[in-house]
PDB file of C-alpha atoms in Angstrom:
ATOM      1  CA  ASP A   1       6.453  23.003   7.194  1.00  0.00           C
ATOM      2  CA  ILE A   2       7.747  21.553  10.347  1.00  0.00           C
ATOM      3  CA  GLN A   3      11.342  20.883  10.210  1.00  0.00           C
ATOM      4  CA  MET A   4      12.730  18.020  12.519  1.00  0.00           C
ATOM      5  CA  THR A   5      16.378  17.796  13.451  1.00  0.00           C
ATOM      6  CA  GLN A   6      17.922  14.800  15.138  1.00  0.00           C
ATOM      7  CA  SER A   7      21.236  14.759  17.044  1.00  0.00           C
ATOM      8  CA  PRO A   8      23.685  13.137  16.951  1.00  0.00           C
ATOM      9  CA  SER A   9      23.701  11.826  13.303  1.00  0.00           C
ATOM     10  CA  THR A  10      25.850   9.116  14.246  1.00  0.00           C
ATOM     11  CA  LEU A  11      26.511   7.505  17.778  1.00  0.00           C
ATOM     12  CA  SER A  12      29.168   5.134  18.705  1.00  0.00           C
ATOM     13  CA  ALA A  13      28.007   2.640  21.667  1.00  0.00           C
ATOM     14  CA  SER A  14      28.763  -0.637  23.157  1.00  0.00           C
ATOM     15  CA  ILE A  15      26.565  -3.550  24.366  1.00  0.00           C
ATOM     16  CA  GLY A  16      24.992  -2.643  27.548  1.00  0.00           C
ATOM     17  CA  ASP A  17      25.123   1.119  27.253  1.00  0.00           C
ATOM     18  CA  ARG A  18      22.505   3.511  27.616  1.00  0.00           C
ATOM     19  CA  VAL A  19      21.876   5.623  24.530  1.00  0.00           C
ATOM     20  CA  ILE A  20      19.824   9.066  24.019  1.00  0.00           C
ATOM     21  CA  ILE A  21      18.991  10.312  20.551  1.00  0.00           C
ATOM     22  CA  SER A  22      17.511  13.752  20.333  1.00  0.00           C
ATOM     23  CA  CYS A  23      15.034  15.173  17.991  1.00  0.00           C
ATOM     24  CA  ARG A  24      13.951  18.890  17.982  1.00  0.00           C
ATOM     25  CA  ALA A  25      10.886  20.393  15.964  1.00  0.00           C
ATOM     26  CA  SER A  26      11.023  23.644  14.402  1.00  0.00           C
ATOM     27  CA  GLN A  27       7.765  24.439  16.015  1.00  0.00           C
ATOM     28  CA  SER A  28       5.560  22.699  18.546  1.00  0.00           C
ATOM     29  CA  VAL A  29       4.160  19.285  17.446  1.00  0.00           C
ATOM     30  CA  SER A  30       2.514  18.658  20.913  1.00  0.00           C
ATOM     31  CA  SER A  31       2.738  15.091  21.713  1.00  0.00           C
ATOM     32  CA  TRP A  32       2.398  13.873  18.250  1.00  0.00           C
ATOM     33  CA  LEU A  33       5.631  12.287  17.471  1.00  0.00           C
ATOM     34  CA  ALA A  34       6.978   8.838  16.753  1.00  0.00           C
ATOM     35  CA  TRP A  35      10.171   6.832  16.477  1.00  0.00           C
ATOM     36  CA  TYR A  36      11.365   4.051  14.035  1.00  0.00           C
ATOM     37  CA  GLN A  37      14.174   1.784  13.902  1.00  0.00           C
ATOM     38  CA  GLN A  38      15.620   0.753  10.404  1.00  0.00           C
ATOM     39  CA  LYS A  39      18.126  -1.864   9.657  1.00  0.00           C
ATOM     40  CA  PRO A  40      19.864  -1.997   6.186  1.00  0.00           C
ATOM     41  CA  ASN A  41      17.765  -2.914   3.279  1.00  0.00           C
ATOM     42  CA  LYS A  42      14.657  -3.236   5.338  1.00  0.00           C
ATOM     43  CA  ALA A  43      11.444  -1.026   5.908  1.00  0.00           C
ATOM     44  CA  PRO A  44      11.657   1.125   9.147  1.00  0.00           C
ATOM     45  CA  LYS A  45       9.909  -0.423  12.039  1.00  0.00           C
ATOM     46  CA  LEU A  46       7.617   1.654  14.547  1.00  0.00           C
ATOM     47  CA  LEU A  47       8.921   1.644  17.920  1.00  0.00           C
ATOM     48  CA  ILE A  48       7.063   4.379  19.886  1.00  0.00           C
ATOM     49  CA  TYR A  49       4.157   6.675  19.080  1.00  0.00           C
ATOM     50  CA  LYS A  50       2.334   9.692  20.704  1.00  0.00           C
ATOM     51  CA  THR A  51       6.048  10.496  22.297  1.00  0.00           C
ATOM     52  CA  SER A  52       6.330   7.547  24.893  1.00  0.00           C
ATOM     53  CA  THR A  53       3.670   4.758  23.982  1.00  0.00           C
ATOM     54  CA  LEU A  54       5.362   1.556  23.046  1.00  0.00           C
ATOM     55  CA  GLN A  55       4.233  -0.273  20.050  1.00  0.00           C
ATOM     56  CA  SER A  56       3.190  -3.698  20.708  1.00  0.00           C
ATOM     57  CA  GLY A  57       6.264  -6.287  20.725  1.00  0.00           C
ATOM     58  CA  VAL A  58       8.893  -3.623  21.162  1.00  0.00           C
ATOM     59  CA  PRO A  59      11.347  -4.162  24.176  1.00  0.00           C
ATOM     60  CA  SER A  60      10.834  -2.105  27.347  1.00  0.00           C
ATOM     61  CA  ARG A  61      14.382  -0.909  27.115  1.00  0.00           C
ATOM     62  CA  PHE A  62      13.049   1.645  24.485  1.00  0.00           C
ATOM     63  CA  ARG A  63      11.675   4.785  26.168  1.00  0.00           C
ATOM     64  CA  GLY A  64      10.461   7.812  24.549  1.00  0.00           C
ATOM     65  CA  SER A  65       9.756  11.331  26.079  1.00  0.00           C
ATOM     66  CA  GLY A  66       9.455  14.933  25.827  1.00  0.00           C
ATOM     67  CA  SER A  67       6.753  17.394  24.321  1.00  0.00           C
ATOM     68  CA  GLY A  68       6.389  20.600  22.171  1.00  0.00           C
ATOM     69  CA  THR A  69       9.542  20.957  20.344  1.00  0.00           C
ATOM     70  CA  PHE A  70      11.980  18.530  22.181  1.00  0.00           C
ATOM     71  CA  PHE A  71      12.045  14.885  22.271  1.00  0.00           C
ATOM     72  CA  SER A  72      14.357  12.019  23.179  1.00  0.00           C
ATOM     73  CA  LEU A  73      14.655   8.285  22.467  1.00  0.00           C
ATOM     74  CA  THR A  74      16.563   6.493  25.023  1.00  0.00           C
ATOM     75  CA  ILE A  75      17.736   2.804  24.717  1.00  0.00           C
ATOM     76  CA  ASN A  76      18.699   1.127  28.049  1.00  0.00           C
ATOM     77  CA  ASN A  77      21.136  -1.815  28.067  1.00  0.00           C
ATOM     78  CA  LEU A  78      21.895  -1.571  24.645  1.00  0.00           C
ATOM     79  CA  GLN A  79      21.719  -5.055  22.599  1.00  0.00           C
ATOM     80  CA  PRO A  80      23.465  -6.289  19.566  1.00  0.00           C
ATOM     81  CA  ASP A  81      19.828  -6.149  17.664  1.00  0.00           C
ATOM     82  CA  ASP A  82      19.856  -2.244  18.546  1.00  0.00           C
ATOM     83  CA  PHE A  83      22.581  -1.335  15.970  1.00  0.00           C
ATOM     84  CA  ALA A  84      20.510   0.380  13.321  1.00  0.00           C
ATOM     85  CA  THR A  85      19.304   3.889  12.246  1.00  0.00           C
ATOM     86  CA  TYR A  86      16.504   5.563  14.349  1.00  0.00           C
ATOM     87  CA  TYR A  87      14.304   8.109  12.895  1.00  0.00           C
ATOM     88  CA  CYS A  88      11.870  10.585  14.573  1.00  0.00           C
ATOM     89  CA  GLN A  89       8.557  11.558  12.708  1.00  0.00           C
ATOM     90  CA  GLN A  90       6.192  14.333  13.539  1.00  0.00           C
ATOM     91  CA  TYR A  91       2.480  14.125  12.592  1.00  0.00           C
ATOM     92  CA  ALA A  92       0.945  17.358  14.014  1.00  0.00           C
ATOM     93  CA  THR A  93       0.961  18.994  10.631  1.00  0.00           C
ATOM     94  CA  TYR A  94       1.573  16.781   7.603  1.00  0.00           C
ATOM     95  CA  ARG A  95       4.144  14.219   8.308  1.00  0.00           C
ATOM     96  CA  THR A  96       8.023  14.734   8.785  1.00  0.00           C
ATOM     97  CA  PHE A  97      10.813  12.801   9.450  1.00  0.00           C
ATOM     98  CA  GLY A  98      14.115  13.567  11.222  1.00  0.00           C
ATOM     99  CA  GLN A  99      17.222  12.938   9.085  1.00  0.00           C
ATOM    100  CA  GLY A 100      18.203  10.095  11.020  1.00  0.00           C
ATOM    101  CA  THR A 101      20.691   8.714  13.803  1.00  0.00           C
ATOM    102  CA  LYS A 102      22.898   5.742  13.066  1.00  0.00           C
ATOM    103  CA  VAL A 103      23.854   3.895  16.434  1.00  0.00           C
ATOM    104  CA  GLU A 104      26.981   1.890  15.614  1.00  0.00           C
ATOM    105  CA  VAL A 105      29.694  -0.245  17.348  1.00  0.00           C
TER     106      VAL A 105
ATOM    107  CA  GLN B   1      -2.695  -9.124  10.364  1.00  0.00           C
ATOM    108  CA  VAL B   2      -2.751  -6.368   7.786  1.00  0.00           C
ATOM    109  CA  GLN B   3       0.515  -6.888   5.351  1.00  0.00           C
ATOM    110  CA  LEU B   4       1.318  -4.356   2.481  1.00  0.00           C
ATOM    111  CA  GLN B   5       3.161  -5.230  -0.850  1.00  0.00           C
ATOM    112  CA  GLU B   6       4.377  -2.585  -3.399  1.00  0.00           C
ATOM    113  CA  SER B   7       4.750  -3.310  -7.174  1.00  0.00           C
ATOM    114  CA  GLY B   8       5.347  -1.546 -10.226  1.00  0.00           C
ATOM    115  CA  PRO B   9       8.296  -0.591 -12.771  1.00  0.00           C
ATOM    116  CA  GLY B  10      11.856  -0.465 -11.361  1.00  0.00           C
ATOM    117  CA  LEU B  11      12.832   1.835 -14.135  1.00  0.00           C
ATOM    118  CA  VAL B  12      11.396   4.906 -15.318  1.00  0.00           C
ATOM    119  CA  LYS B  13      12.635   7.311 -17.940  1.00  0.00           C
ATOM    120  CA  PRO B  14      13.220  10.983 -17.212  1.00  0.00           C
ATOM    121  CA  SER B  15      10.297  13.172 -17.675  1.00  0.00           C
ATOM    122  CA  GLU B  16       7.875  10.289 -17.510  1.00  0.00           C
ATOM    123  CA  THR B  17       5.396   9.084 -14.966  1.00  0.00           C
ATOM    124  CA  LEU B  18       6.293   6.756 -11.977  1.00  0.00           C
ATOM    125  CA  SER B  19       3.325   4.516 -11.366  1.00  0.00           C
ATOM    126  CA  LEU B  20       3.031   2.351  -8.302  1.00  0.00           C
ATOM    127  CA  THR B  21       0.432  -0.016  -6.389  1.00  0.00           C
ATOM    128  CA  CYS B  22       0.264  -1.105  -2.856  1.00  0.00           C
ATOM    129  CA  THR B  23      -1.817  -4.213  -2.339  1.00  0.00           C
ATOM    130  CA  VAL B  24      -3.213  -4.652   1.117  1.00  0.00           C
ATOM    131  CA  SER B  25      -3.827  -8.137   2.450  1.00  0.00           C
ATOM    132  CA  GLY B  26      -5.345  -9.342   5.759  1.00  0.00           C
ATOM    133  CA  GLY B  27      -7.834  -6.344   5.734  1.00  0.00           C
ATOM    134  CA  SER B  28      -9.882  -3.923   3.681  1.00  0.00           C
ATOM    135  CA  VAL B  29      -8.381  -0.401   2.405  1.00  0.00           C
ATOM    136  CA  THR B  30     -11.784   0.941   3.706  1.00  0.00           C
ATOM    137  CA  SER B  31     -11.977  -0.831   7.144  1.00  0.00           C
ATOM    138  CA  ASN B  32     -11.519   1.024  10.429  1.00  0.00           C
ATOM    139  CA  LYS B  33     -11.497   4.400   8.727  1.00  0.00           C
ATOM    140  CA  HIS B  34      -7.649   3.862   7.878  1.00  0.00           C
ATOM    141  CA  TYR B  35      -5.255   6.125   5.853  1.00  0.00           C
ATOM    142  CA  TRP B  36      -2.666   4.799   3.303  1.00  0.00           C
ATOM    143  CA  SER B  37       0.664   6.605   2.705  1.00  0.00           C
ATOM    144  CA  TRP B  38       3.456   6.385   0.372  1.00  0.00           C
ATOM    145  CA  ILE B  39       7.127   7.227   1.903  1.00  0.00           C
ATOM    146  CA  ARG B  40      10.551   7.327  -0.231  1.00  0.00           C
ATOM    147  CA  GLN B  41      14.049   6.990   0.612  1.00  0.00           C
ATOM    148  CA  PRO B  42      16.801   7.828  -1.876  1.00  0.00           C
ATOM    149  CA  PRO B  43      19.687   5.571  -1.681  1.00  0.00           C
ATOM    150  CA  GLY B  44      21.867   6.237   1.460  1.00  0.00           C
ATOM    151  CA  LYS B  45      19.365   9.066   2.706  1.00  0.00           C
ATOM    152  CA  GLY B  46      16.495   9.549   4.852  1.00  0.00           C
ATOM    153  CA  LEU B  47      12.854   9.225   4.735  1.00  0.00           C
ATOM    154  CA  GLU B  48      10.323  11.617   2.952  1.00  0.00           C
ATOM    155  CA  TRP B  49       6.620  11.468   3.229  1.00  0.00           C
ATOM    156  CA  ILE B  50       4.973  11.714  -0.231  1.00  0.00           C
ATOM    157  CA  GLY B  51       1.349  11.981   0.889  1.00  0.00           C
ATOM    158  CA  TYR B  52      -1.839   9.871   2.158  1.00  0.00           C
ATOM    159  CA  ILE B  53      -5.151   8.620   0.900  1.00  0.00           C
ATOM    160  CA  SER B  54      -8.046   8.093   3.232  1.00  0.00           C
ATOM    161  CA  TYR B  55     -10.707   5.273   3.022  1.00  0.00           C
ATOM    162  CA  THR B  56     -13.094   7.754   1.383  1.00  0.00           C
ATOM    163  CA  GLY B  57     -10.294   8.585  -1.353  1.00  0.00           C
ATOM    164  CA  SER B  58      -9.627  12.051   0.096  1.00  0.00           C
ATOM    165  CA  THR B  59      -5.997  12.860  -0.332  1.00  0.00           C
ATOM    166  CA  ASN B  60      -3.206  15.120   1.319  1.00  0.00           C
ATOM    167  CA  TYR B  61       0.311  15.495  -0.238  1.00  0.00           C
ATOM    168  CA  ASN B  62       3.558  16.702   0.796  1.00  0.00           C
ATOM    169  CA  PRO B  63       3.515  20.497  -0.103  1.00  0.00           C
ATOM    170  CA  SER B  64       7.030  19.973  -1.835  1.00  0.00           C
ATOM    171  CA  LEU B  65       5.996  17.155  -4.091  1.00  0.00           C
ATOM    172  CA  LYS B  66       2.137  18.387  -4.405  1.00  0.00           C
ATOM    173  CA  SER B  67       2.423  19.533  -8.191  1.00  0.00           C
ATOM    174  CA  ARG B  68       3.649  16.197  -9.461  1.00  0.00           C
ATOM    175  CA  VAL B  69       1.501  13.755  -7.277  1.00  0.00           C
ATOM    176  CA  THR B  70      -1.705  12.036  -7.376  1.00  0.00           C
ATOM    177  CA  MET B  71      -3.038   8.980  -5.444  1.00  0.00           C
ATOM    178  CA  SER B  72      -6.237   6.686  -5.645  1.00  0.00           C
ATOM    179  CA  LEU B  73      -7.841   4.157  -4.129  1.00  0.00           C
ATOM    180  CA  ASP B  74      -9.179   0.849  -5.776  1.00  0.00           C
ATOM    181  CA  THR B  75     -11.660  -0.774  -3.255  1.00  0.00           C
ATOM    182  CA  SER B  76     -12.474  -3.701  -5.875  1.00  0.00           C
ATOM    183  CA  LYS B  77      -8.640  -4.700  -5.995  1.00  0.00           C
ATOM    184  CA  ASN B  78      -7.906  -3.735  -2.350  1.00  0.00           C
ATOM    185  CA  HIS B  79      -5.204  -1.415  -3.362  1.00  0.00           C
ATOM    186  CA  PHE B  80      -4.161   2.150  -3.672  1.00  0.00           C
ATOM    187  CA  SER B  81      -1.839   3.676  -6.042  1.00  0.00           C
ATOM    188  CA  LEU B  82       0.804   6.470  -6.691  1.00  0.00           C
ATOM    189  CA  ASN B  83       1.531   8.590  -9.715  1.00  0.00           C
ATOM    190  CA  LEU B  84       4.638  10.767  -9.843  1.00  0.00           C
ATOM    191  CA  TYR B  85       4.622  12.873 -12.875  1.00  0.00           C
ATOM    192  CA  SER B  86       7.629  14.447 -14.841  1.00  0.00           C
ATOM    193  CA  VAL B  87      10.469  12.484 -12.680  1.00  0.00           C
ATOM    194  CA  THR B  88      13.893  13.134 -12.830  1.00  0.00           C
ATOM    195  CA  ALA B  89      16.926  11.472 -11.458  1.00  0.00           C
ATOM    196  CA  ALA B  90      16.431  12.931  -7.848  1.00  0.00           C
ATOM    197  CA  ASP B  91      13.216  10.647  -7.794  1.00  0.00           C
ATOM    198  CA  THR B  92      15.254   7.562  -7.770  1.00  0.00           C
ATOM    199  CA  ALA B  93      14.619   6.004  -4.317  1.00  0.00           C
ATOM    200  CA  MET B  94      13.148   3.100  -2.509  1.00  0.00           C
ATOM    201  CA  TYR B  95       9.358   3.567  -2.204  1.00  0.00           C
ATOM    202  CA  TYR B  96       7.319   2.119   0.537  1.00  0.00           C
ATOM    203  CA  CYS B  97       3.553   2.194   1.283  1.00  0.00           C
ATOM    204  CA  ALA B  98       2.538   1.847   4.946  1.00  0.00           C
ATOM    205  CA  ARG B  99      -0.852   2.201   6.817  1.00  0.00           C
ATOM    206  CA  ASP B 100      -1.109   5.844   8.354  1.00  0.00           C
ATOM    207  CA  GLN B 101      -2.630   5.951  11.784  1.00  0.00           C
ATOM    208  CA  ALA B 102      -0.675   9.306  11.798  1.00  0.00           C
ATOM    209  CA  GLN B 103       2.514   7.061  12.578  1.00  0.00           C
ATOM    210  CA  PHE B 104       3.214   4.294   9.994  1.00  0.00           C
ATOM    211  CA  ASP B 105       2.610   0.583  10.706  1.00  0.00           C
ATOM    212  CA  PRO B 106       2.848  -1.786   9.059  1.00  0.00           C
ATOM    213  CA  TRP B 107       4.949  -0.932   6.034  1.00  0.00           C
ATOM    214  CA  GLY B 108       5.534  -2.879   2.894  1.00  0.00           C
ATOM    215  CA  GLN B 109       8.922  -4.091   1.921  1.00  0.00           C
ATOM    216  CA  GLY B 110       9.615  -1.328  -0.520  1.00  0.00           C
ATOM    217  CA  THR B 111      10.385  -1.364  -4.232  1.00  0.00           C
ATOM    218  CA  LEU B 112      13.364   0.554  -5.651  1.00  0.00           C
ATOM    219  CA  VAL B 113      12.631   2.865  -8.656  1.00  0.00           C
ATOM    220  CA  THR B 114      15.382   4.024 -10.791  1.00  0.00           C
ATOM    221  CA  VAL B 115      14.925   7.273 -12.879  1.00  0.00           C
ATOM    222  CA  SER B 116      17.408   6.668 -15.996  1.00  0.00           C
ATOM    223  CA  SER B 117      17.395   6.905 -19.752  1.00  0.00           C
TER     224      SER B 117
END
C-alpha cells in the first residue's frame, strides 16, 4: 500500500501569508496526486489534480507542485476563506489520503 | 451538473450490515464511463477510501476493507450502493459518495453512520 504523509499536521498563519503544505508518498505516484480543502461539517472540495492542474473555479492563489514522492500545496496571500483542513490524495495505486493539515489562525 | 446524495440508516448494530445508497442526479451512472467511490471519515479523523464501482459494475476495494465490502450499481434507479458487513464501533463515520475520476469530484454531502447497540 502507498502511504501518504503530510506535514505539518497543524499550521498557524495570518491573512496575507504564504502557506506551504507538504505531502510525501511512500513510493512514487508519478504525477497522480490531488489536493482537497475541507471545512467543518462539509464534504471535501477538490482544489488541484494531477499535481498542478487547478480545478475549475479554484482561485489562482492555490498552486500545486512536485512529482514522484514529494509534493506541495502553496497558498499565496492567504484569505479568510482558506482556513480549513487540507488533504492530499494519491491515485497511482488504489486511492490513499494523507492525514490532513489544518490551517488555523 | 452532477449531484450526489447519500441515504441510509444512521444507526447500525454491531455485527450487522451497514447499507448505504448514493443517488446521482444531473447525469447517468453509466455516462462518460465514470467510476463511483465511497469514502469515509471517522469523527475528528482523516479520510479513508473504501472502494469504487465502475459504469460497467466492476469493482475495486481498499485491501484493508475488501473482505467486508461489496458495491453494486442500479442503472434503473441511477444509484450505486455500499454494503459493509460485520460492523464494529470502528466503522462509525461520516460516509461520502463521490464521482471518481481518480480524483474525487463532486462529493455528496455525507451521511453519519453510528455503530452502537
